[in-house]
Coordinates of C-alpha atoms in Angstrom, one line a residue:
M1244 CA 19.6 -36.7 -20.3
L1245 CA 15.8 -36.9 -20.7
S1246 CA 14.4 -37.2 -24.2
K1247 CA 12.1 -34.5 -25.6
S1248 CA 9.0 -36.8 -25.2
E1249 CA 10.0 -37.5 -21.6
M1250 CA 10.4 -33.8 -20.9
D1251 CA 6.9 -33.0 -22.4
G1252 CA 5.4 -35.8 -20.3
L1253 CA 7.0 -34.3 -17.2
A1254 CA 5.7 -30.9 -18.1
T1255 CA 2.2 -32.2 -18.4
K1256 CA 2.5 -33.9 -15.0
K1257 CA 3.7 -30.8 -13.4
A1258 CA 0.9 -28.7 -14.9
A1259 CA -1.7 -31.1 -13.6
S1260 CA -1.0 -30.2 -10.0
P1261 CA -0.3 -26.5 -9.1
P1262 CA 3.1 -25.8 -7.7
P1263 CA 3.3 -25.0 -4.0
T1264 CA 3.1 -21.5 -2.9
Y1265 CA 6.3 -19.6 -2.3
D1266 CA 6.9 -19.1 1.4
G1267 CA 10.6 -18.9 2.2
G1268 CA 9.7 -20.0 5.8
G1269 CA 12.3 -22.8 5.6
E1270 CA 15.2 -20.5 4.8
R1271 CA 17.6 -19.8 7.5
K1272 CA 17.3 -16.4 9.2
G1273 CA 20.7 -14.8 9.4
V1274 CA 22.0 -11.3 10.0
G1275 CA 21.1 -10.3 6.4
Y1276 CA 17.5 -11.3 7.0
Y1277 CA 17.0 -9.2 10.1
R1278 CA 18.8 -6.2 8.5
N1279 CA 16.5 -6.4 5.5
W1280 CA 13.5 -6.8 7.8
A1281 CA 14.4 -3.7 9.7
A1282 CA 15.0 -1.8 6.5
F1283 CA 11.6 -2.6 5.0
F1284 CA 9.9 -1.9 8.4
L1285 CA 11.5 1.6 8.3
L1286 CA 10.4 2.1 4.7
G1287 CA 6.8 1.2 5.6
T1288 CA 6.8 3.4 8.7
I1289 CA 8.3 6.5 7.2
N1290 CA 6.4 6.2 3.9
N1291 CA 3.0 6.5 5.7
L1292 CA 4.0 8.8 8.5
P1293 CA 3.3 12.2 6.8
Y1294 CA 0.0 10.8 5.6
V1295 CA -1.1 9.9 9.1
I1296 CA 0.1 13.1 10.6
I1297 CA -1.8 15.2 8.1
N1298 CA -5.0 13.2 8.6
S1299 CA -4.7 13.4 12.4
S1300 CA -4.1 17.1 12.4
A1301 CA -6.7 18.0 9.8
K1302 CA -9.0 19.9 12.1
I1303 CA -6.3 21.9 13.8
L1304 CA -4.6 22.6 10.4
A1305 CA -7.8 24.0 8.9
D1306 CA -8.6 26.0 12.1
S1307 CA -5.2 27.5 12.2
L1308 CA -5.5 28.8 8.7
G1309 CA -9.0 30.2 9.3
E1310 CA -10.8 27.7 7.0
D1311 CA -12.4 25.3 9.5
Q1312 CA -15.1 24.5 6.9
Y1313 CA -12.5 22.8 4.7
V1314 CA -11.5 20.0 7.0
S1315 CA -12.7 17.4 4.6
L1316 CA -10.5 18.8 1.8
V1317 CA -7.4 18.2 4.0
M1318 CA -8.2 14.5 4.0
F1319 CA -9.3 14.5 0.4
G1320 CA -6.0 16.1 -0.6
N1321 CA -4.1 13.3 1.0
V1322 CA -5.5 10.8 -1.5
A1323 CA -6.7 13.0 -4.4
L1324 CA -3.8 12.1 -6.7
G1325 CA -3.6 8.5 -5.6
L1326 CA -5.0 7.1 -8.9
I1327 CA -2.5 9.1 -10.9
T1328 CA 0.5 8.2 -8.8
K1329 CA -0.3 4.5 -8.5
G1330 CA -1.1 4.4 -12.2
T1331 CA 2.2 6.0 -12.9
S1332 CA 4.0 3.5 -10.7
T1333 CA 2.3 0.7 -12.6
L1334 CA 3.4 2.1 -15.9
L1335 CA 7.0 2.4 -14.7
S1336 CA 6.8 -1.2 -13.6
V1337 CA 5.7 -2.3 -17.1
I1338 CA 8.5 -0.4 -18.9
N1339 CA 11.0 -1.0 -16.1
F1340 CA 12.3 2.5 -16.1
P1341 CA 13.7 4.6 -14.4
P1342 CA 15.8 2.5 -12.0
Y1343 CA 14.5 1.9 -8.5
W1344 CA 17.1 4.0 -6.8
F1345 CA 15.9 7.1 -8.8
R1346 CA 12.3 6.4 -7.9
F1347 CA 13.1 6.1 -4.2
L1348 CA 15.1 9.3 -4.4
I1349 CA 12.2 11.2 -6.0
N1350 CA 9.7 9.9 -3.5
G1351 CA 11.8 11.2 -0.6
L1352 CA 12.0 14.6 -2.2
L1353 CA 8.2 14.6 -2.5
M1354 CA 8.0 13.9 1.3
L1355 CA 10.3 16.8 2.0
G1356 CA 8.4 19.2 -0.3
G1357 CA 5.0 18.3 1.2
L1358 CA 6.1 18.5 4.8
L1359 CA 7.9 21.8 4.3
G1360 CA 5.0 23.3 2.3
V1361 CA 2.4 22.5 5.0
A1362 CA 4.7 23.7 7.8
F1363 CA 5.2 27.1 6.3
A1364 CA 1.9 27.6 4.5
T1365 CA 0.5 31.1 4.9
N1366 CA -3.0 30.2 3.7
F1367 CA -5.1 27.2 3.3
W1368 CA -4.7 26.7 -0.5
V1369 CA -0.9 26.8 -0.2
A1370 CA -1.2 24.1 2.5
F1371 CA -3.6 22.1 0.3
A1372 CA -1.1 22.1 -2.6
A1373 CA 1.6 20.8 -0.2
I1374 CA -0.8 18.1 1.1
L1375 CA -1.3 16.9 -2.5
I1376 CA 2.4 16.5 -2.8
A1377 CA 2.8 14.7 0.6
G1378 CA -0.2 12.4 -0.2
S1379 CA 1.3 11.6 -3.5
S1380 CA 4.5 10.4 -1.9
A1381 CA 2.6 8.0 0.3
T1382 CA 0.6 6.4 -2.5
F1383 CA 3.6 6.4 -5.0
G1384 CA 5.9 5.0 -2.3
E1385 CA 3.4 2.2 -1.4
S1386 CA 3.2 0.9 -5.0
L1387 CA 6.9 1.4 -5.5
T1388 CA 8.0 -0.6 -2.5
L1389 CA 5.4 -3.4 -3.0
G1390 CA 6.7 -3.8 -6.5
Y1391 CA 10.3 -3.7 -5.3
L1392 CA 9.6 -6.5 -2.8
R1393 CA 9.4 -9.0 -5.6
N1394 CA 13.3 -8.9 -5.7
H1395 CA 13.6 -9.9 -2.1
D1396 CA 12.7 -12.6 0.4
R1397 CA 8.9 -13.1 0.4
R1398 CA 8.8 -12.7 4.2
M1399 CA 9.7 -9.1 3.8
V1400 CA 6.1 -8.4 3.0
N1401 CA 5.4 -8.8 6.7
A1402 CA 8.1 -6.3 7.5
W1403 CA 6.6 -3.7 5.1
S1404 CA 3.1 -4.2 6.3
S1405 CA 4.1 -4.1 9.9
G1406 CA 5.9 -0.8 9.3
T1407 CA 2.9 0.8 7.6
G1408 CA 0.8 -0.3 10.6
F1409 CA 3.3 1.2 13.0
A1410 CA 3.2 4.5 11.1
G1411 CA -0.5 4.7 12.0
V1412 CA 0.2 4.2 15.7
A1413 CA 3.2 6.6 15.7
G1414 CA 1.3 9.3 13.9
A1415 CA -1.8 9.0 16.0
C1416 CA 0.3 9.1 19.2
L1417 CA 2.2 12.1 18.0
Y1418 CA -1.1 13.9 17.3
I1419 CA -2.5 13.0 20.7
M1420 CA 0.7 14.2 22.4
L1421 CA 0.4 17.5 20.5
T1422 CA -3.2 17.8 21.3
C1423 CA -2.4 17.4 25.0
I1424 CA 0.2 20.1 24.7
A1425 CA -2.1 22.3 22.7
G1426 CA -4.3 23.3 25.6
R1427 CA -1.4 24.8 27.4
I1428 CA -0.1 26.5 24.2
V1429 CA -3.4 28.0 23.4
S1430 CA -4.2 29.1 26.9
N1431 CA -0.9 30.8 27.4
D1432 CA -0.9 32.5 23.9
T1433 CA -2.8 35.7 23.3
S1434 CA -3.7 34.5 19.9
R1435 CA -5.4 31.1 19.6
K1436 CA -4.7 31.0 15.9
H1437 CA -1.0 31.7 16.4
G1438 CA -0.8 28.9 19.0
L1439 CA -2.4 26.4 16.6
M1440 CA -0.1 27.4 13.7
S1441 CA 2.9 27.0 16.0
M1442 CA 1.8 23.5 16.9
N1443 CA 1.3 22.5 13.3
R1444 CA 4.7 23.8 12.3
I1445 CA 6.4 21.9 15.1
S1446 CA 4.6 18.6 14.2
F1447 CA 5.5 18.8 10.5
L1448 CA 9.0 20.0 11.0
S1449 CA 9.6 17.2 13.5
A1450 CA 9.0 14.6 10.8
L1451 CA 11.6 16.0 8.3
P1452 CA 14.6 13.9 9.6
M1453 CA 12.6 10.8 8.9
V1454 CA 13.2 11.4 5.2
L1455 CA 16.9 10.9 5.8
V1456 CA 16.1 7.6 7.5
Y1457 CA 14.0 6.6 4.6
W1458 CA 16.9 7.1 2.2
F1459 CA 19.3 5.4 4.6
A1460 CA 17.0 2.3 4.8
Y1461 CA 17.0 1.9 1.0
F1462 CA 20.4 3.0 -0.1
I1463 CA 22.5 1.6 2.9
L1464 CA 20.6 -1.1 4.7
I1465 CA 19.1 -3.0 1.8
P1466 CA 21.6 -4.8 -0.4
R1467 CA 21.0 -4.7 -4.1
P1468 CA 19.4 -8.0 -5.4
K1469 CA 21.8 -10.3 -7.0
K1470 CA 21.1 -12.1 -10.3
K1471 CA 20.5 -15.8 -9.8
E1472 CA 23.1 -18.1 -11.3
L1473 CA 22.5 -21.5 -12.7
P1474 CA 23.9 -24.3 -10.5
S1475 CA 26.9 -26.2 -11.7
I1476 CA 26.0 -29.7 -12.9
D1477 CA 27.9 -32.8 -12.1
E1478 CA 27.3 -35.1 -15.1
K1479 CA 28.0 -38.1 -13.0
D1480 CA 25.3 -37.3 -10.5
P1481 CA 21.9 -38.4 -11.9
K1482 CA 20.0 -36.7 -9.1
T1483 CA 21.6 -33.3 -9.9
I1484 CA 20.7 -33.7 -13.6
Q1485 CA 17.1 -34.7 -12.7
D1486 CA 16.7 -31.7 -10.3
V1487 CA 17.9 -29.2 -13.0
E1488 CA 15.7 -30.8 -15.7
E1489 CA 12.6 -30.7 -13.4
S1490 CA 13.4 -27.0 -12.5
V1491 CA 13.6 -26.1 -16.2
T1492 CA 10.5 -27.9 -17.0
A1493 CA 8.5 -26.3 -14.1
H1494 CA 9.7 -22.9 -15.3
Q1495 CA 8.6 -23.6 -18.8
S1496 CA 5.1 -24.7 -17.5
R1497 CA 4.7 -21.3 -15.8
R1498 CA 5.7 -19.0 -18.6
S1499 CA 4.8 -15.4 -17.9
L1500 CA 1.8 -13.7 -19.4
I1501 CA 3.9 -11.4 -21.5
E1502 CA 5.7 -14.3 -23.1
E1503 CA 2.4 -15.8 -24.1
A1504 CA 1.2 -12.5 -25.5
I1505 CA 4.5 -12.3 -27.5
D1506 CA 3.9 -15.8 -28.9
E1507 CA 0.4 -14.7 -30.0
E1508 CA 1.6 -11.6 -31.6
E1509 CA 4.5 -13.4 -33.5
T1510 CA 1.9 -15.5 -35.4
K1511 CA 0.5 -12.3 -36.9
P1512 CA 2.1 -10.5 -39.9
L1513 CA 4.3 -7.6 -38.8
L1514 CA 2.8 -5.3 -41.4
S1515 CA -0.9 -5.1 -42.1
S1516 CA -0.2 -3.8 -45.5
Q1517 CA 2.8 -2.6 -47.6
H1518 CA 1.7 1.0 -47.1
V1519 CA 2.1 0.9 -43.2
A1520 CA 5.4 2.3 -42.0
P1521 CA 7.4 -0.4 -40.1
A1522 CA 8.2 2.0 -37.2
M1523 CA 4.5 2.8 -36.6
E1524 CA 3.6 -0.9 -36.8
L1525 CA 6.3 -1.8 -34.3
R1526 CA 5.1 0.9 -31.9
H1527 CA 1.5 -0.3 -32.2
S1528 CA 2.7 -3.9 -31.5
K1529 CA 4.5 -2.8 -28.3
L1530 CA 1.4 -0.9 -27.1
S1531 CA -0.8 -3.9 -27.8
L1532 CA 1.5 -6.2 -25.8
M1533 CA 1.5 -3.7 -22.9
A1534 CA -2.3 -3.5 -23.0
I1535 CA -2.6 -7.3 -23.2
R1536 CA -0.3 -7.7 -20.2
I1537 CA -2.2 -5.2 -18.0
W1538 CA -5.5 -6.6 -19.0
R1539 CA -4.6 -10.2 -18.1
C1540 CA -2.9 -9.2 -14.9
W1541 CA -6.1 -7.2 -14.0
K1542 CA -8.2 -10.4 -14.5
L1543 CA -5.8 -12.4 -12.3
T1544 CA -6.0 -9.9 -9.5
F1545 CA -9.7 -8.8 -9.8
W1546 CA -11.0 -10.8 -6.8
L1547 CA -8.3 -9.7 -4.4
S1548 CA -8.5 -6.1 -5.6
F1549 CA -12.2 -6.1 -5.1
N1550 CA -11.9 -7.3 -1.5
L1551 CA -9.1 -4.8 -0.8
S1552 CA -11.1 -1.9 -2.2
A1553 CA -14.3 -2.9 -0.3
V1554 CA -12.5 -3.3 3.0
Y1555 CA -10.9 0.2 2.7
A1556 CA -14.3 1.7 1.8
F1557 CA -16.0 0.1 4.8
E1558 CA -13.3 1.0 7.3
Y1559 CA -12.9 4.6 6.1
T1560 CA -16.7 5.0 6.5
V1561 CA -16.3 3.7 10.1
R1562 CA -13.5 6.2 10.8
S1563 CA -15.7 9.0 9.3
V1564 CA -18.9 8.4 11.3
A1565 CA -16.9 7.8 14.5
S1566 CA -16.9 11.6 14.8
Q1567 CA -20.6 11.4 15.6
A1568 CA -20.7 8.1 17.5
R1569 CA -21.4 10.0 20.8
P1570 CA -23.1 13.3 21.8
Q1571 CA -21.1 16.3 20.6
I1572 CA -20.5 17.5 24.2
E1573 CA -18.1 14.5 24.6
Y1574 CA -15.8 15.7 21.8
N1575 CA -13.7 18.4 23.5
P1576 CA -10.9 19.5 21.2
L1577 CA -8.7 20.4 24.2
A1578 CA -9.3 17.2 26.1
C1579 CA -6.3 14.9 26.8
P1580 CA -6.9 12.8 24.8
E1581 CA -9.8 14.0 22.7
L1582 CA -12.4 11.2 22.0
Y1583 CA -12.1 11.1 18.2
S1584 CA -8.3 11.1 18.2
A1585 CA -8.4 8.4 20.8
L1586 CA -10.6 6.2 18.6
Q1587 CA -8.2 6.8 15.7
L1588 CA -5.3 5.6 17.8
C1589 CA -7.3 2.5 18.7
Y1590 CA -7.9 1.9 15.0
Q1591 CA -4.2 2.3 14.1
A1592 CA -3.2 -0.1 17.0
G1593 CA -5.5 -2.8 15.5
V1594 CA -4.0 -2.2 12.0
F1595 CA -0.4 -2.5 13.4
V1596 CA -1.1 -5.7 15.2
S1597 CA -2.8 -7.5 12.3
R1598 CA -0.3 -6.2 9.7
S1599 CA 2.5 -7.7 11.8
S1600 CA 0.7 -11.1 12.2
L1601 CA 1.8 -12.9 9.0
S1602 CA 4.5 -14.9 10.8
L1603 CA 1.8 -16.3 13.2
V1604 CA -1.3 -16.7 11.0
K1605 CA -2.1 -16.4 7.3
I1606 CA -5.7 -16.0 5.9
R1607 CA -6.4 -17.0 2.3
R1608 CA -10.2 -16.6 2.5
V1609 CA -9.9 -12.8 2.6
E1610 CA -13.6 -12.4 1.6
V1611 CA -14.5 -13.4 5.2
L1612 CA -12.6 -10.2 6.4
T1613 CA -14.6 -8.1 3.9
V1614 CA -18.0 -9.4 5.1
L1615 CA -17.1 -8.8 8.7
Q1616 CA -15.9 -5.3 8.0
C1617 CA -19.1 -4.6 6.1
L1618 CA -21.1 -5.6 9.2
N1619 CA -18.9 -3.3 11.3
M1620 CA -19.7 -0.4 9.0
V1621 CA -23.4 -1.0 9.4
V1622 CA -23.1 -1.1 13.2
W1623 CA -21.1 2.2 13.3
I1624 CA -23.6 4.0 11.1
L1625 CA -26.4 2.9 13.3
Q1626 CA -24.4 4.0 16.3
A1627 CA -23.9 7.5 14.8
V1628 CA -27.7 7.7 14.5
F1629 CA -29.0 6.0 17.7
K1630 CA -25.9 6.1 20.0
F1631 CA -26.9 2.8 21.7
L1632 CA -23.3 1.7 22.5
P1633 CA -21.7 3.2 25.7
V1634 CA -18.5 5.2 25.2
Y1635 CA -16.3 2.6 27.0
V1636 CA -17.2 0.0 24.3
L1637 CA -16.1 2.1 21.4
P1638 CA -12.3 1.9 21.8
S1639 CA -12.2 -1.9 21.8
Y1640 CA -14.6 -2.0 18.9
M1641 CA -12.5 0.3 16.9
V1642 CA -9.5 -1.9 17.6
F1643 CA -11.5 -4.8 16.0
V1644 CA -12.1 -2.6 12.9
G1645 CA -8.4 -2.0 12.6
L1646 CA -7.6 -5.7 13.0
L1647 CA -9.8 -6.6 10.1
G1648 CA -8.5 -3.9 7.9
G1649 CA -4.8 -4.6 8.6
A1650 CA -5.3 -8.4 8.2
S1651 CA -6.9 -7.9 4.8
Y1652 CA -4.1 -5.7 3.6
A1653 CA -1.3 -7.9 4.8
N1654 CA -2.7 -11.2 3.6
I1655 CA -3.8 -10.0 0.2
F1656 CA -0.3 -8.6 -0.6
Y1657 CA 1.2 -11.8 0.8
I1658 CA -0.9 -13.8 -1.6
L1659 CA 0.1 -11.6 -4.5
R1660 CA 3.8 -11.9 -3.5
T1661 CA 3.8 -15.7 -3.0
D1662 CA 1.1 -17.5 -4.9
W1663 CA 2.1 -19.5 -7.9
K1664 CA -0.8 -18.2 -10.1
F1665 CA 1.0 -14.8 -10.4
P1666 CA 4.0 -15.3 -12.8
D1667 CA 7.2 -13.8 -11.4
A1668 CA 7.7 -11.7 -14.6
D1669 CA 4.3 -10.1 -14.0
R1670 CA 4.1 -10.1 -10.2
E1671 CA 5.1 -6.5 -9.9
V1672 CA 2.4 -5.4 -12.3
C1673 CA -0.2 -7.5 -10.5
I1674 CA 0.8 -5.9 -7.1
N1675 CA 0.6 -2.4 -8.5
L1676 CA -2.8 -3.0 -10.0
S1677 CA -4.1 -4.3 -6.7
A1678 CA -2.6 -1.3 -4.9
L1679 CA -4.7 0.9 -7.1
S1680 CA -7.8 -0.6 -5.5
I1681 CA -6.8 1.0 -2.1
T1682 CA -7.2 4.4 -3.6
I1683 CA -10.5 3.5 -5.2
G1684 CA -11.8 2.3 -1.9
R1685 CA -10.8 5.5 -0.2
F1686 CA -12.5 7.5 -3.0
I1687 CA -15.7 5.7 -2.5
I1688 CA -16.0 7.3 1.0
I1689 CA -13.9 10.5 0.3
R1690 CA -16.3 11.7 -2.4
P1691 CA -19.3 11.7 -0.2
W1692 CA -17.3 13.6 2.4
V1693 CA -16.7 16.4 -0.1
I1694 CA -20.3 16.8 -1.2
G1695 CA -21.5 16.5 2.4
V1696 CA -23.6 13.3 2.2
V1697 CA -21.6 11.6 5.0
P1698 CA -20.8 13.4 8.2
L1699 CA -17.3 14.9 8.0
S1700 CA -14.5 13.5 10.1
Y1701 CA -13.0 15.9 12.6
C1702 CA -16.0 18.3 12.0
S1703 CA -17.9 17.5 15.2

């Protein structure tokens, strides 16, 4: 066996050069791999499907309830509680309670409640309350699943991100299909409002069975993660002993942030004075450790979170001003397809392709994607003012916007899931903190929508 001094020297040598990133690409792909891949793809698709359907049908939903001036509130309601739900998910990750199965069950119930509420809403404010619930399920489910991925093969990040991208394509296609049918429904119905309400009800009720598939993917398809066991050691095999010793040393050199915080706290006296109750001091110590852990994880993820938030702000601005990229006469709500919804489908197609591309290409310089998306935002804002690009250029350009947005999302969460700089014990917290930046990016553009500074989507 190695002596203590030799072990310390090996630890110093290991710390001098960063460990390789976790990839998992060399592992054999068996039946279990493809089953899990399909399960996380389904989780990603269904988690985002209600969100996409609500955004796509925002104008028709507001029109059908006689409140067409509140179109922006439909989109705002979809993300209004995002900071709360993702903050809650981060807190649950820190305290590791309740168990994952209970969280996935609750998230499915939120989807059901939101979809049913919107389908049978009798006025706009009832629908808005239901949209808050449905939007909460999307944001909570995203943080929940991204954190849960730390227990599975690192390549499952690609499955999840691909599923979320496909949700955009499926939701946009469903909206276009309903829009094409809408002209016939409205023209044959004596009441235009009744026709629009019927179309909304059909679209939201048709998504209800997907919640059962969501639960099936988690409870049936995905096996519960098994605890890793230490390998048996053949004392006569020096190579085996050396491998185990090196693994232990490498693990020690990458202690989690919370362990370091505990070490720091243990050097301090438990009681600041003899008059402080031990129970209160212990509670304060636990809260301090939690705050230290979150703060250090936030510092680790700041750069990635900044890029993710900026990309979302830029692309949501593009999606907003796309409603005025051409003269208003070209936006016919009964056209098949209507121009704005067609551009949204192009955006979602780009997102789907890039979120599914991790197996082909990985990008670590994510700031390049952020700069390019910023340039896209500037061009689209100028297009909304001067309309210098012909209409046949806009679909392919919107695909490019989606490609950049999806690539940023997929690669940032892949880095968070695999890079050695994020300790395994704190990886879930780091992922949840970065997921919060998505909501922040959406709010950067959503808030101007509400106060009317930026042209409203769907309000052409």
